[in-house]
Short mmCIF file of C-alpha atoms and ligand atoms in Angstrom, two decimals:
data_model
loop_
_atom_site.label_atom_id
_atom_site.label_comp_id
_atom_site.label_asym_id
_atom_site.label_seq_id
_atom_site.Cartn_x
_atom_site.Cartn_y
_atom_site.Cartn_z
CA MET A 1 0.02 0.00 -0.04
CA ILE A 2 1.27 3.23 -0.65
CA ASP A 3 1.72 5.92 2.09
CA TYR A 4 4.02 8.45 0.58
CA ILE A 5 6.57 8.48 3.22
CA ASP A 6 9.72 10.04 1.62
CA SER A 7 12.54 10.97 3.58
CA ASN A 8 14.33 12.38 0.52
CA LEU A 9 11.99 15.35 0.18
CA VAL A 10 14.36 17.90 2.12
CA VAL A 11 15.73 21.00 0.77
CA GLU A 12 18.79 23.28 1.15
CA THR A 13 17.43 26.29 3.12
CA GLY A 14 20.13 28.28 2.09
CA LYS A 15 19.47 27.76 -1.78
CA LEU A 16 15.75 28.37 -1.27
CA GLU A 17 13.83 31.66 -1.87
CA ALA A 18 10.46 32.53 -0.73
CA GLY A 19 7.27 31.86 -2.78
CA SER A 20 3.60 31.16 -2.64
CA VAL A 21 1.20 28.26 -3.83
CA SER A 22 -2.70 28.72 -3.82
CA TRP A 23 -5.77 26.68 -4.35
CA ARG A 24 -9.55 27.06 -4.77
CA SER A 25 -11.29 23.72 -3.63
CA PRO A 26 -15.02 22.78 -3.53
CA SER A 27 -17.17 21.09 -0.74
CA ASN A 28 -18.75 18.30 -1.95
CA LEU A 29 -21.95 16.37 -0.86
CA ALA A 30 -22.54 12.33 -0.63
CA ILE A 31 -24.88 10.37 -2.12
CA VAL A 32 -23.95 7.34 -0.51
CA LYS A 33 -22.22 8.64 2.81
CA TYR A 34 -19.47 7.60 4.78
CA TRP A 35 -20.18 7.53 8.79
CA GLY A 36 -17.97 5.35 10.53
CA LYS A 37 -14.12 4.86 10.51
CA HIS A 38 -10.98 2.86 11.65
CA GLY A 39 -6.97 3.18 11.58
CA ARG A 40 -5.92 5.89 10.02
CA GLN A 41 -8.86 7.89 8.64
CA LEU A 42 -9.87 4.63 6.58
CA PRO A 43 -13.80 4.21 6.07
CA ARG A 44 -16.07 1.72 7.16
CA ASN A 45 -17.52 1.86 3.78
CA PRO A 46 -16.99 3.56 0.37
CA SER A 47 -18.89 6.57 -0.67
CA ILE A 48 -19.99 8.66 -3.38
CA SER A 49 -19.93 12.08 -3.70
CA PHE A 50 -21.07 15.30 -6.15
CA THR A 51 -18.18 17.85 -6.12
CA LEU A 52 -20.13 21.41 -5.64
CA GLU A 53 -18.80 24.56 -7.53
CA GLU A 54 -20.02 27.69 -5.68
CA ALA A 55 -19.29 26.55 -1.70
CA TYR A 56 -15.81 26.28 -1.79
CA THR A 57 -12.25 27.68 0.40
CA THR A 58 -9.43 29.74 -1.08
CA THR A 59 -5.87 28.76 0.58
CA VAL A 60 -2.81 30.77 0.41
CA LEU A 61 0.22 29.45 1.37
CA LYS A 62 3.33 31.46 1.75
CA TYR A 63 6.58 29.72 2.58
CA ALA A 64 10.43 31.06 3.42
CA PRO A 65 13.47 29.15 4.63
CA LYS A 66 13.47 28.97 8.36
CA LYS A 67 16.46 31.27 10.04
CA GLY A 68 17.14 29.39 13.47
CA VAL A 69 17.47 25.38 13.94
CA ASP A 70 13.83 24.42 14.78
CA HIS A 71 12.54 20.92 14.28
CA GLY A 72 8.59 21.64 14.44
CA ILE A 73 6.39 23.07 12.06
CA ALA A 74 6.54 27.09 12.19
CA LEU A 75 3.28 28.12 11.52
CA THR A 76 1.26 31.28 11.16
CA PHE A 77 -2.17 30.73 10.17
CA THR A 78 -5.51 33.23 9.65
CA PHE A 79 -8.92 33.01 8.15
CA ASP A 80 -9.96 35.71 6.16
CA GLY A 81 -6.86 37.70 6.93
CA GLN A 82 -7.61 37.63 10.76
CA PRO A 83 -6.15 35.35 13.30
CA LYS A 84 -8.22 32.18 14.33
CA PRO A 85 -6.65 30.33 17.31
CA ASP A 86 -8.74 27.17 16.96
CA PHE A 87 -8.22 26.63 13.21
CA THR A 88 -4.75 27.52 13.80
CA GLU A 89 -3.97 24.85 16.25
CA LYS A 90 -6.31 22.24 13.81
CA VAL A 91 -4.11 22.96 10.89
CA LYS A 92 -1.00 22.67 12.97
CA ALA A 93 -1.94 19.15 14.31
CA PHE A 94 -2.30 18.19 10.51
CA LEU A 95 1.01 19.55 9.20
CA ASP A 96 2.45 17.62 11.99
CA GLN A 97 1.02 14.72 10.76
CA VAL A 98 1.85 14.84 7.26
CA THR A 99 5.72 15.87 8.16
CA GLY A 100 6.61 11.96 7.11
CA ILE A 101 5.06 12.87 3.53
CA PHE A 102 6.34 16.12 3.45
CA PRO A 103 9.74 16.36 5.58
CA PHE A 104 10.46 19.94 3.97
CA LEU A 105 7.65 21.36 5.79
CA LYS A 106 9.66 21.72 8.98
CA GLN A 107 12.46 23.44 7.12
CA LEU A 108 10.14 26.19 6.15
CA GLU A 109 8.30 29.35 7.99
CA LEU A 110 4.94 28.89 6.55
CA ASN A 111 1.85 31.46 6.41
CA ILE A 112 -1.45 30.27 5.72
CA ASP A 113 -4.39 32.49 4.82
CA SER A 114 -7.74 30.54 3.78
CA SER A 115 -11.46 31.74 3.47
CA ASN A 116 -14.88 30.36 2.41
CA SER A 117 -17.01 31.74 -0.66
CA PHE A 118 -19.91 30.31 1.80
CA PRO A 119 -20.98 32.57 5.12
CA HIS A 120 -18.78 31.53 8.03
CA SER A 121 -21.27 30.86 10.34
CA SER A 122 -23.83 28.89 7.89
CA GLY A 123 -23.46 25.32 9.51
CA ILE A 124 -22.37 24.37 6.13
CA ALA A 125 -19.35 21.70 6.88
CA SER A 126 -16.08 23.01 5.77
CA SER A 127 -13.96 20.42 6.32
CA ALA A 128 -14.01 19.01 2.97
CA SER A 129 -13.12 22.21 1.19
CA SER A 130 -10.52 23.49 3.70
CA MET A 131 -8.69 20.27 4.00
CA SER A 132 -8.64 19.43 -0.05
CA ALA A 133 -7.69 23.12 -0.76
CA LEU A 134 -4.90 22.81 1.94
CA ALA A 135 -3.35 19.40 0.55
CA LEU A 136 -3.45 20.33 -3.07
CA CYS A 137 -0.84 23.35 -1.75
CA LEU A 138 1.37 20.91 -0.21
CA CYS A 139 1.49 19.07 -3.36
CA SER A 140 1.74 22.18 -5.30
CA LEU A 141 4.73 23.21 -3.29
CA GLU A 142 6.29 20.23 -3.11
CA HIS A 143 6.21 20.15 -7.03
CA GLU A 144 7.49 23.68 -7.07
CA LEU A 145 10.53 22.32 -4.84
CA PHE A 146 11.32 19.20 -6.19
CA ASP A 147 9.89 18.94 -9.44
CA THR A 148 7.79 15.75 -8.76
CA LEU A 149 4.42 15.19 -9.37
CA SER A 150 3.99 16.38 -12.79
CA ASN A 151 1.62 14.37 -13.86
CA ASP A 152 -1.78 15.11 -13.36
CA ASP A 153 -3.16 11.93 -11.72
CA GLU A 154 -0.08 11.48 -9.93
CA PHE A 155 -0.79 14.85 -8.18
CA ARG A 156 -4.08 14.38 -7.81
CA LYS A 157 -4.23 10.91 -6.42
CA LYS A 158 -1.49 12.25 -3.47
CA ALA A 159 -3.87 15.30 -2.64
CA SER A 160 -6.37 13.29 -2.36
CA TYR A 161 -4.09 10.92 0.10
CA VAL A 162 -3.53 13.93 1.74
CA ALA A 163 -6.83 15.50 2.26
CA ARG A 164 -8.52 12.18 3.49
CA LEU A 165 -5.55 12.51 6.46
CA GLY A 166 -7.30 15.66 7.51
CA SER A 167 -10.69 14.70 6.73
CA GLY A 168 -12.48 11.96 5.10
CA SER A 169 -14.91 13.79 2.48
CA ALA A 170 -12.23 15.96 1.74
CA SER A 171 -10.25 12.99 -0.25
CA ARG A 172 -13.47 13.36 -2.62
CA SER A 173 -13.20 16.79 -3.34
CA VAL A 174 -10.04 16.69 -5.66
CA PHE A 175 -11.88 15.57 -8.46
CA ALA A 176 -14.59 17.49 -10.92
CA GLY A 177 -18.32 15.94 -11.10
CA LEU A 178 -18.41 13.13 -9.15
CA ALA A 179 -15.70 10.73 -7.01
CA LEU A 180 -15.77 7.91 -5.18
CA TRP A 181 -13.91 7.11 -1.92
CA GLY A 182 -13.29 3.49 -0.61
CA LYS A 183 -12.45 -0.28 -1.56
CA THR A 184 -15.10 -1.72 -3.62
CA GLY A 185 -14.81 -4.86 -5.99
CA GLU A 186 -17.27 -2.68 -8.24
CA VAL A 187 -14.90 -0.17 -9.24
CA LEU A 188 -11.14 -0.94 -10.62
CA ASP A 189 -8.55 1.33 -8.66
CA SER A 190 -10.86 2.32 -5.82
CA ALA A 191 -8.90 2.80 -2.32
CA ASP A 192 -9.51 3.13 0.88
CA THR A 193 -6.88 5.78 1.18
CA TYR A 194 -7.59 8.07 -1.58
CA ALA A 195 -10.88 8.94 -4.02
CA ILE A 196 -10.80 8.91 -7.44
CA SER A 197 -12.95 10.08 -10.20
CA ILE A 198 -16.12 8.70 -11.36
CA GLN A 199 -16.77 11.02 -13.98
CA ASP A 200 -16.40 9.15 -17.05
CA LYS A 201 -19.20 6.55 -15.54
CA VAL A 202 -21.98 8.93 -15.03
CA HIS A 203 -24.32 10.03 -17.63
CA ASN A 204 -24.24 14.06 -18.21
CA THR A 205 -27.71 14.60 -16.62
CA PHE A 206 -25.70 14.24 -13.31
CA LEU A 207 -23.00 16.61 -14.27
CA ASN A 208 -25.27 19.50 -14.58
CA TYR A 209 -27.23 18.88 -11.46
CA GLN A 210 -28.31 21.62 -9.49
CA ASN A 211 -27.70 21.72 -5.42
CA ALA A 212 -29.59 24.29 -3.65
CA ILE A 213 -28.64 24.46 0.43
CA LEU A 214 -31.12 25.58 2.57
CA LEU A 215 -29.84 27.18 5.91
CA ILE A 216 -32.44 26.05 8.08
CA ASP A 217 -29.97 26.65 11.31
CA GLN A 218 -26.90 27.90 11.51
CA SER A 219 -25.59 27.51 14.36
CA THR A 220 -22.79 25.13 15.47
CA LYS A 221 -23.55 21.58 15.95
CA SER A 222 -23.98 19.93 19.12
CA VAL A 223 -21.88 17.07 18.33
CA SER A 224 -18.96 17.49 15.79
CA SER A 225 -18.59 14.70 12.94
CA ARG A 226 -15.60 13.35 14.48
CA ALA A 227 -17.45 12.59 17.54
CA GLY A 228 -20.15 11.18 15.44
CA HIS A 229 -17.92 8.84 13.61
CA SER A 230 -16.41 7.33 16.63
CA LEU A 231 -19.95 6.92 18.06
CA MET A 232 -20.30 4.25 15.24
CA ASN A 233 -17.88 2.12 16.99
CA GLY A 234 -20.57 0.34 19.71
CA ASN A 235 -23.60 1.44 17.36
CA PRO A 236 -25.91 -2.02 16.75
CA TYR A 237 -27.00 -0.64 13.54
CA ALA A 238 -22.88 -0.17 12.29
CA GLU A 239 -22.69 -3.65 10.47
CA PRO A 240 -26.15 -3.24 8.91
CA ARG A 241 -24.98 -0.23 7.92
CA TYR A 242 -21.98 -0.76 6.34
CA GLN A 243 -23.61 -3.47 4.24
CA GLN A 244 -26.34 -1.15 3.69
CA ALA A 245 -24.10 1.32 2.10
CA ARG A 246 -22.44 -1.39 -0.19
CA GLN A 247 -25.62 -2.39 -1.42
CA ASN A 248 -26.89 1.33 -2.33
CA LEU A 249 -23.23 1.43 -3.88
CA HIS A 250 -24.24 -1.50 -6.01
CA ARG A 251 -27.56 0.13 -7.53
CA LEU A 252 -26.15 3.47 -7.74
CA LEU A 253 -23.39 2.72 -10.18
CA PRO A 254 -25.79 1.79 -13.46
CA ALA A 255 -28.32 4.37 -12.02
CA LEU A 256 -25.73 7.24 -12.47
CA GLN A 257 -24.59 5.58 -15.63
CA SER A 258 -27.83 5.33 -17.51
CA GLY A 259 -28.89 8.48 -16.29
CA ASP A 260 -31.75 6.99 -13.86
CA GLN A 261 -32.71 10.06 -11.54
CA GLU A 262 -35.20 7.93 -9.69
CA VAL A 263 -33.07 5.60 -8.35
CA VAL A 264 -30.32 7.95 -7.31
CA GLY A 265 -33.00 10.51 -6.00
CA ASN A 266 -33.98 7.13 -3.95
CA ILE A 267 -30.99 6.36 -2.76
CA LEU A 268 -29.79 10.00 -1.67
CA GLU A 269 -32.96 10.01 0.75
CA GLN A 270 -32.46 6.68 2.12
CA GLU A 271 -29.07 7.73 2.91
CA ALA A 272 -29.84 11.17 4.28
CA LEU A 273 -32.09 9.63 6.85
CA ALA A 274 -30.04 6.39 7.27
CA LEU A 275 -27.21 8.44 8.55
CA HIS A 276 -29.56 10.56 11.11
CA ALA A 277 -31.11 7.51 12.07
CA LEU A 278 -27.72 6.28 13.01
CA MET A 279 -26.65 9.54 15.03
CA MET A 280 -30.24 8.52 16.90
CA ALA A 281 -29.31 5.18 17.93
CA SER A 282 -25.78 6.09 19.23
CA ASN A 283 -25.00 6.01 22.37
CA PRO A 284 -25.46 8.64 23.50
CA PRO A 285 -28.24 9.35 21.34
CA TYR A 286 -28.79 12.93 19.33
CA LEU A 287 -30.67 14.35 16.62
CA LEU A 288 -29.17 16.94 14.47
CA MET A 289 -32.61 17.83 12.85
CA LYS A 290 -34.35 20.68 13.59
CA PRO A 291 -38.57 20.39 13.16
CA ASN A 292 -37.79 23.19 9.88
CA THR A 293 -35.72 20.40 8.52
CA ILE A 294 -38.48 17.81 8.61
CA ALA A 295 -41.33 20.38 7.62
CA ALA A 296 -38.46 21.15 4.30
CA ILE A 297 -38.42 17.28 3.78
CA ASN A 298 -42.50 16.82 3.87
CA ARG A 299 -42.74 19.93 1.52
CA VAL A 300 -40.38 18.55 -0.89
CA GLN A 301 -41.73 15.39 -1.01
CA THR A 302 -45.42 16.57 -1.82
CA PHE A 303 -43.88 19.26 -4.40
CA ARG A 304 -42.37 16.34 -6.39
CA GLN A 305 -45.31 14.13 -6.26
CA GLU A 306 -47.49 16.69 -7.47
CA SER A 307 -44.95 18.58 -9.80
CA LYS A 308 -43.34 15.60 -11.11
CA HIS A 309 -40.28 17.37 -11.24
CA PRO A 310 -37.32 15.14 -10.04
CA VAL A 311 -36.14 16.96 -7.08
CA TYR A 312 -34.69 14.86 -4.38
CA PHE A 313 -32.97 16.12 -0.67
CA SER A 314 -30.16 15.45 1.32
CA LEU A 315 -28.70 16.09 4.48
CA ASP A 316 -24.98 16.22 5.80
CA ALA A 317 -24.23 15.58 9.50
CA GLY A 318 -26.44 18.78 10.40
CA PRO A 319 -29.88 20.38 10.05
CA ASN A 320 -29.74 21.80 6.64
CA LEU A 321 -31.26 20.39 3.49
CA HIS A 322 -29.53 20.22 0.06
CA LEU A 323 -32.04 19.90 -2.97
CA LEU A 324 -30.60 17.99 -6.09
CA TYR A 325 -32.57 18.38 -9.37
CA PRO A 326 -31.67 18.57 -13.32
CA GLU A 327 -31.19 21.79 -15.13
CA ASN A 328 -34.30 21.57 -16.93
CA SER A 329 -36.35 21.84 -13.78
CA LYS A 330 -34.28 24.62 -12.59
CA SER A 331 -36.91 27.59 -12.84
CA ALA A 332 -39.45 25.42 -11.46
CA VAL A 333 -37.56 24.45 -8.23
CA GLU A 334 -36.27 28.06 -7.28
CA SER A 335 -39.84 29.41 -7.41
CA PHE A 336 -40.84 26.41 -5.33
CA ILE A 337 -37.90 26.79 -2.73
CA THR A 338 -38.64 30.53 -2.82
CA SER A 339 -42.60 30.35 -1.92
CA GLU A 340 -42.58 27.44 0.55
CA LEU A 341 -39.22 27.07 1.54
CA VAL A 342 -37.60 29.98 2.16
CA PRO A 343 -39.69 30.83 5.07
CA LEU A 344 -38.48 27.74 7.03
CA CYS A 345 -34.68 28.49 6.25
CA GLN A 346 -33.16 30.75 9.08
CA ASP A 347 -33.32 34.60 7.98
CA GLY A 348 -34.54 32.90 4.56
CA ARG A 349 -31.06 32.10 3.64
CA TRP A 350 -30.51 29.64 1.25
CA ILE A 351 -27.61 29.11 -1.57
CA LYS A 352 -27.41 28.18 -4.99
CA ASP A 353 -24.87 25.56 -6.17
CA ARG A 354 -24.40 22.80 -8.72
CA VAL A 355 -22.37 19.66 -9.54
CA GLY A 356 -18.78 21.54 -10.07
CA LYS A 357 -15.66 21.22 -12.19
CA GLY A 358 -13.11 20.53 -9.36
CA PRO A 359 -10.42 22.47 -7.61
CA ILE A 360 -8.31 25.49 -9.58
CA GLN A 361 -4.90 26.47 -8.91
CA LEU A 362 -4.90 30.16 -8.60
O1 PMV B 401 -15.40 14.11 6.26
P1 PMV B 401 -15.73 14.12 7.46
O2 PMV B 401 -14.99 13.49 8.88
O3 PMV B 401 -16.30 15.24 8.01
O4 PMV B 401 -17.13 13.36 7.50
C1 PMV B 401 -18.02 13.74 6.73
C2 PMV B 401 -18.92 12.98 6.91
C3 PMV B 401 -20.41 13.10 6.14
O5 PMV B 401 -20.46 14.39 5.22
C4 PMV B 401 -21.47 13.24 6.99
C5 PMV B 401 -20.87 12.03 4.92
C6 PMV B 401 -19.79 12.08 3.90
O6 PMV B 401 -19.46 11.10 3.11
O7 PMV B 401 -19.70 13.48 3.22
#
């Protein structure tokens, strides 16, 4: 198994000039969810997601050779240009974790600034976009310093591997369209340690899919994803859940390929509710949906039945609802959102997004 540990990646600091690298990387929405992990950020089941377009993190990494002798990570981190001690701790812990892969990080003064395109306190999970943006910056830095990773496939594979170490779902954000993370006999080259693109196995309908994010509640979640994953150890439904995810993946792949929106939509909703059912069945049990999440779900299902527009919902580990629908239903669904769902959103806020083209180097 690749581990990317490479003690040769050290620089001669006397000859090194300061520089910078920058990436913009999107968030993603899982159809088959990853919930439960083991070992070093390894998934209990394979997952598949849509890469988004408008919800992204922009990260600028500036570097300069270290002056004195210091064997740790020298980091200044800002978010939107402002110091943010809790984020700094997380980023530093992550960089400490990847010094075996990028030993040169200990030889540099690092200055990282990140910002999100979506409102900071919107309750949208930002770990996928932020960790993938950072991993892409680290791979670009390696490329700049050592002229390695010139092949785009190799570059993305390593970026996905590194992103996974920061946040499992971030491994999937490195690719345009749709991505699969986790070993499955159904897809050649799939792996637990990095994600792969499955864009070429997907019908065009899904590559132009729309995603509306309804901000039902924007406060910080009562139970983090990290705690949620670990509560799967000991959850009595854990094993059946991992089996269900594999069955859903088996049904999903041909439906994605043939453009079967009903099957994809059905799996999307089942996976969303199964994720929240697992939370309710954890010990201690917890609930992240809000009354308006359920009210919105009911309205979406009624609208679908009456209008025949193939609009389906999903949820991340939080109360906000994602709606997925094809481009040709856009105007009908958007008027439905404005009239029936906006009143259920906190401060009437929602975000228009769609399936995206993947990260961009700036
Ligand atoms: O990547 P994490 O550790 O933030 O976990 C993400 C989990 C879900 O968003 C709920 C599901 C998924 O597959 O993205």
